[in-house]
mmCIF file of C-alpha atoms in Angstrom:
data_model
loop_
_atom_site.group_PDB
_atom_site.id
_atom_site.type_symbol
_atom_site.label_atom_id
_atom_site.label_comp_id
_atom_site.label_asym_id
_atom_site.label_seq_id
_atom_site.Cartn_x
_atom_site.Cartn_y
_atom_site.Cartn_z
ATOM 1 C CA MET A 18 114.772 176.689 61.021
ATOM 2 C CA HIS A 19 115.390 180.399 61.437
ATOM 3 C CA GLN A 20 114.855 181.591 64.980
ATOM 4 C CA TRP A 21 112.189 184.148 63.781
ATOM 5 C CA ASP A 22 110.321 181.568 61.734
ATOM 6 C CA VAL A 23 107.599 180.978 64.301
ATOM 7 C CA SER A 24 104.766 179.782 62.050
ATOM 8 C CA LEU A 25 104.363 176.648 64.185
ATOM 9 C CA PHE A 26 104.169 178.570 67.431
ATOM 10 C CA SER A 27 102.028 181.426 68.779
ATOM 11 C CA VAL A 28 103.443 184.789 67.661
ATOM 12 C CA THR A 29 103.378 187.702 70.095
ATOM 13 C CA PRO A 30 102.781 191.260 68.805
ATOM 14 C CA ALA A 31 106.343 192.239 69.763
ATOM 15 C CA ALA A 32 107.785 189.332 67.773
ATOM 16 C CA ALA A 33 105.608 190.177 64.778
ATOM 17 C CA LEU A 34 106.759 193.804 64.915
ATOM 18 C CA LEU A 35 110.429 192.791 65.114
ATOM 19 C CA SER A 36 110.004 190.370 62.222
ATOM 20 C CA ARG A 37 108.432 193.095 60.100
ATOM 21 C CA CYS A 38 111.271 195.520 60.989
ATOM 22 C CA VAL A 39 113.878 192.928 59.976
ATOM 23 C CA SER A 40 112.099 192.166 56.708
ATOM 24 C CA ARG A 41 111.937 195.850 55.769
ATOM 25 C CA GLY A 42 115.526 196.610 56.781
ATOM 26 C CA ALA A 43 114.718 198.989 59.632
ATOM 27 C CA VAL A 44 116.819 196.864 61.963
ATOM 28 C CA SER A 45 119.203 193.975 61.379
ATOM 29 C CA GLN A 46 119.176 190.548 62.970
ATOM 30 C CA GLU A 47 122.632 191.204 64.420
ATOM 31 C CA GLU A 48 121.391 194.302 66.263
ATOM 32 C CA ILE A 49 118.543 192.302 67.765
ATOM 33 C CA ASP A 50 120.911 189.499 68.778
ATOM 34 C CA SER A 51 123.395 191.940 70.307
ATOM 35 C CA ALA A 52 120.590 193.767 72.104
ATOM 36 C CA SER A 53 119.367 190.560 73.699
ATOM 37 C CA SER A 54 122.799 190.064 75.273
ATOM 38 C CA ARG A 55 123.053 193.670 76.669
ATOM 39 C CA GLN A 56 121.376 195.286 79.618
ATOM 40 C CA SER A 57 120.278 198.327 77.582
ATOM 41 C CA PRO A 58 116.694 198.081 76.278
ATOM 42 C CA ILE A 59 117.554 200.123 73.156
ATOM 43 C CA PHE A 60 118.840 197.818 70.479
ATOM 44 C CA SER A 61 118.833 200.194 67.486
ATOM 45 C CA SER A 62 120.717 203.429 66.897
ATOM 46 C CA HIS A 63 117.656 204.859 65.143
ATOM 47 C CA LEU A 64 115.488 204.020 68.131
ATOM 48 C CA HIS A 65 118.080 205.536 70.439
ATOM 49 C CA GLU A 66 118.055 208.763 68.420
ATOM 50 C CA ALA A 67 114.257 208.808 68.495
ATOM 51 C CA VAL A 68 114.263 208.430 72.269
ATOM 52 C CA GLN A 69 116.798 211.249 72.559
ATOM 53 C CA ARG A 70 114.662 213.514 70.348
ATOM 54 C CA ILE A 71 111.563 212.770 72.420
ATOM 55 C CA ARG A 72 113.467 213.531 75.625
ATOM 56 C CA MET A 73 114.854 216.781 74.207
ATOM 57 C CA GLN A 74 111.401 217.807 72.937
ATOM 58 C CA ARG A 75 109.970 217.172 76.396
ATOM 59 C CA GLN A 76 112.687 219.320 77.978
ATOM 60 C CA LEU A 77 112.058 222.040 75.394
ATOM 61 C CA ASP A 78 108.334 221.995 76.202
ATOM 62 C CA GLU A 79 109.116 222.350 79.894
ATOM 63 C CA VAL A 80 111.421 225.311 79.224
ATOM 64 C CA GLN A 81 108.779 226.971 77.031
ATOM 65 C CA LEU A 82 106.186 226.482 79.764
ATOM 66 C CA GLU A 83 108.504 228.109 82.306
ATOM 67 C CA VAL A 84 109.089 231.031 79.919
ATOM 68 C CA GLU A 85 105.320 231.499 79.484
ATOM 69 C CA LEU A 86 104.843 231.469 83.243
ATOM 70 C CA LEU A 87 107.578 234.097 83.662
ATOM 71 C CA LYS A 88 105.946 236.263 80.991
ATOM 72 C CA GLU A 89 102.579 236.076 82.757
ATOM 73 C CA GLU A 90 104.218 236.884 86.067
ATOM 74 C CA LYS A 91 105.969 239.897 84.531
ATOM 75 C CA LYS A 92 102.725 241.048 82.886
ATOM 76 C CA SER A 93 100.853 240.993 86.189
ATOM 77 C CA ALA A 94 103.735 242.398 88.266
ATOM 78 C CA ASP A 95 102.307 245.936 88.134
ATOM 79 C CA VAL A 96 99.161 244.635 89.823
ATOM 80 C CA THR A 97 100.355 242.021 92.277
ATOM 81 C CA HIS A 98 103.748 243.340 93.371
ATOM 82 C CA THR A 99 103.813 245.402 96.579
ATOM 83 C CA PHE A 100 106.205 247.991 95.161
ATOM 84 C CA HIS A 101 103.929 248.821 92.248
ATOM 85 C CA LEU A 102 100.835 248.763 94.457
ATOM 86 C CA THR A 103 102.491 251.304 96.784
ATOM 87 C CA ARG A 104 103.240 253.604 93.845
ATOM 88 C CA ARG A 105 99.641 253.299 92.649
ATOM 89 C CA PHE A 106 98.414 254.152 96.132
ATOM 90 C CA HIS A 107 100.574 257.286 96.242
ATOM 91 C CA MET A 108 99.291 258.296 92.795
ATOM 92 C CA LEU A 109 95.737 257.828 94.051
ATOM 93 C CA GLN A 110 96.464 260.034 97.050
ATOM 94 C CA MET A 111 97.895 262.744 94.778
ATOM 95 C CA PHE A 112 94.827 262.464 92.586
ATOM 96 C CA CYS A 113 92.518 262.886 95.581
ATOM 97 C CA GLY A 114 94.451 265.960 96.721
ATOM 98 C CA HIS A 115 94.256 267.440 93.239
ATOM 99 C CA LEU A 116 90.522 266.734 93.132
ATOM 100 C CA GLN A 117 90.034 268.496 96.437
ATOM 101 C CA GLU A 118 91.877 271.528 95.078
ATOM 102 C CA LEU A 119 89.571 271.602 92.076
ATOM 103 C CA LEU A 120 86.469 271.270 94.223
ATOM 104 C CA LYS A 121 87.451 273.621 97.032
ATOM 105 C CA ASP A 122 84.773 276.090 95.930
ATOM 106 C CA GLN A 123 82.125 273.396 95.540
ATOM 107 C CA ASN A 124 81.411 272.625 99.188
ATOM 108 C CA SER A 125 78.251 270.571 98.697
ATOM 109 C CA LEU A 126 79.775 268.402 95.976
ATOM 110 C CA ARG A 127 82.959 267.946 97.981
ATOM 111 C CA GLN A 128 80.968 266.774 101.009
ATOM 112 C CA ARG A 129 79.056 264.306 98.859
ATOM 113 C CA LEU A 130 82.279 262.899 97.434
ATOM 114 C CA MET A 131 83.926 262.633 100.843
ATOM 115 C CA ARG A 132 80.913 260.937 102.429
ATOM 116 C CA PRO A 133 81.546 257.148 102.503
ATOM 117 C CA LEU A 134 78.944 255.038 100.760
ATOM 118 C CA GLY A 135 79.626 252.011 102.936
ATOM 119 C CA ARG A 136 82.294 250.590 105.182
ATOM 120 C CA THR A 137 85.697 252.201 104.880
ATOM 121 C CA ASN A 138 88.881 250.281 104.037
ATOM 122 C CA LEU A 139 87.011 247.705 101.994
ATOM 123 C CA PRO A 140 89.295 244.861 100.926
ATOM 124 C CA VAL A 141 89.937 244.481 97.207
ATOM 125 C CA GLN A 142 90.144 240.935 95.978
ATOM 126 C CA ALA A 143 93.196 239.884 94.017
ATOM 127 C CA HIS A 144 91.379 239.317 90.721
ATOM 128 C CA LEU A 145 90.030 242.889 90.889
ATOM 129 C CA HIS A 146 93.396 244.643 91.350
ATOM 130 C CA ARG A 147 93.887 245.109 87.597
ATOM 131 C CA SER A 148 90.406 246.615 87.315
ATOM 132 C CA VAL A 149 91.215 249.037 90.138
ATOM 133 C CA VAL A 150 94.352 250.162 88.309
ATOM 134 C CA GLU A 151 92.366 250.693 85.111
ATOM 135 C CA VAL A 152 89.738 252.693 87.013
ATOM 136 C CA VAL A 153 92.461 254.920 88.470
ATOM 137 C CA LYS A 154 93.774 255.584 84.956
ATOM 138 C CA MET A 155 90.255 256.416 83.789
ATOM 139 C CA LEU A 156 89.832 258.811 86.705
ATOM 140 C CA LEU A 157 93.088 260.559 85.849
ATOM 141 C CA ASP A 158 91.938 260.930 82.249
ATOM 142 C CA PHE A 159 88.609 262.300 83.495
ATOM 143 C CA ILE A 160 90.338 264.890 85.653
ATOM 144 C CA GLU A 161 92.553 265.935 82.748
ATOM 145 C CA THR A 162 89.500 266.302 80.505
ATOM 146 C CA LEU A 163 87.703 268.255 83.247
ATOM 147 C CA GLU A 164 90.615 270.663 83.494
ATOM 148 C CA GLU A 165 90.570 271.174 79.735
ATOM 149 C CA LYS A 166 86.831 271.878 79.828
ATOM 150 C CA LEU A 167 87.265 274.367 82.678
ATOM 151 C CA ASP A 168 90.036 276.119 80.765
ATOM 152 C CA SER A 169 87.737 276.273 77.743
ATOM 153 C CA VAL A 170 84.968 277.831 79.846
ATOM 154 C CA HIS A 171 87.356 280.428 81.257
ATOM 155 C CA SER A 172 88.684 281.172 77.790
ATOM 156 C CA CYS A 173 85.103 281.609 76.532
ATOM 157 C CA THR A 174 84.498 284.236 79.231
ATOM 158 C CA THR A 175 87.735 285.989 78.293
ATOM 159 C CA THR A 176 86.785 285.842 74.613
ATOM 160 C CA ARG A 177 83.394 287.378 75.342
ATOM 161 C CA ASP A 178 85.022 290.282 77.185
ATOM 162 C CA ARG A 179 87.467 290.796 74.349
ATOM 163 C CA LEU A 180 84.622 290.819 71.815
ATOM 164 C CA THR A 181 82.897 293.518 73.857
ATOM 165 C CA GLN A 182 86.073 295.566 73.896
ATOM 166 C CA LEU A 183 86.442 295.041 70.140
ATOM 167 C CA ASN A 184 82.888 296.267 69.505
ATOM 168 C CA THR A 185 83.541 299.343 71.652
ATOM 169 C CA SER A 186 86.760 300.073 69.783
ATOM 170 C CA LEU A 187 84.952 299.630 66.463
ATOM 171 C CA ALA A 188 82.259 302.120 67.498
ATOM 172 C CA GLN A 189 84.907 304.635 68.543
ATOM 173 C CA LEU A 190 86.709 304.127 65.235
ATOM 174 C CA LEU A 191 83.507 304.716 63.267
ATOM 175 C CA ALA A 192 82.864 307.907 65.251
ATOM 176 C CA GLN A 193 86.360 309.137 64.477
ATOM 177 C CA VAL A 194 85.885 308.253 60.785
ATOM 178 C CA ALA A 195 82.670 310.311 60.730
ATOM 179 C CA GLU A 196 84.441 313.203 62.371
ATOM 180 C CA VAL A 197 87.317 313.032 59.883
ATOM 181 C CA GLN A 198 84.810 312.966 57.018
ATOM 182 C CA SER A 199 83.044 316.039 58.414
ATOM 183 C CA LEU A 200 86.354 317.874 58.705
ATOM 184 C CA SER A 201 87.314 316.931 55.153
ATOM 185 C CA ASN A 202 83.995 318.319 53.881
ATOM 186 C CA GLN A 203 84.636 321.568 55.738
ATOM 187 C CA VAL A 204 88.123 321.765 54.247
ATOM 188 C CA LEU A 205 86.722 321.255 50.739
ATOM 189 C CA GLN A 206 84.095 323.960 51.282
ATOM 190 C CA TRP A 207 86.726 326.359 52.609
ATOM 191 C CA LYS A 208 88.886 325.620 49.579
ATOM 192 C CA GLU A 209 85.990 326.401 47.228
ATOM 193 C CA VAL A 210 85.297 329.685 49.065
ATOM 194 C CA VAL A 211 88.948 330.691 48.861
ATOM 195 C CA SER A 212 89.147 329.845 45.165
ATOM 196 C CA SER A 213 85.965 331.881 44.446
ATOM 197 C CA LEU A 214 87.334 334.873 46.346
ATOM 198 C CA GLN A 215 90.556 334.688 44.401
ATOM 199 C CA SER A 216 88.653 334.626 41.095
ATOM 200 C CA ASP A 217 86.566 337.668 42.109
ATOM 201 C CA THR A 218 89.681 339.607 43.101
ATOM 202 C CA SER A 219 91.412 338.884 39.826
ATOM 203 C CA ALA A 220 88.343 340.029 37.875
#
C-alpha cells in the first residue's frame, strides 16, 4: 500500500492537502520524502520562493512606511522645528514694527491694538502651530493690501488736485483763445479799412 493511501485511517487536513498537491503535480513525492529527512520546514522550491516573496514584500512595506513618516516629518518641519519657529517669530516681530509705523498717527487705534485682551505669553498648543503660521501669512497679506489701499487713497487725492489744475489751465486756454479771436477780428476789420482807403485813393 502506498504510504499516502490512508483510506483506512483518519486523514489529517495537512495530509489531505499534501495528497492533493502530489496528485496535481504541485510537489513530488520525492520532495516530500526528502523534506521529512531535513531540518528545514520548506520542502518545495516553489514554497521557498513564495516565502521569500512574502518576506521581501513585508520589508518593502516597512520601507514605504518609513518613507511616508519621513515625508510627514518634512512637511511639518516648518511648524515643529525650532529653527523655523524662530524665523517665524522674527518675521512676526518685523510685522509688528511695520504695523506700528503705519499706525503711528492713529494713537487711539494703536493703544487698542497694544492693549492685551487676556494673559500675556499664552502658550500655543502643538496642533495649533500650523494655524498660527497661516494666520501670520494672512496678516502679512492684509498689511500688503492695506498699503495698496492707502496708496490708492493718496493717489486719488493727487488726481483730484491735478484735475483742478487741468480745469484751471483749460479756463486760461479758453480765455486766450477768445482773446486771439478778438485780435483776429480786429485785424480783419483793419484790413478791410485799409483796402477801402486804397480803393478810394485810386479812384
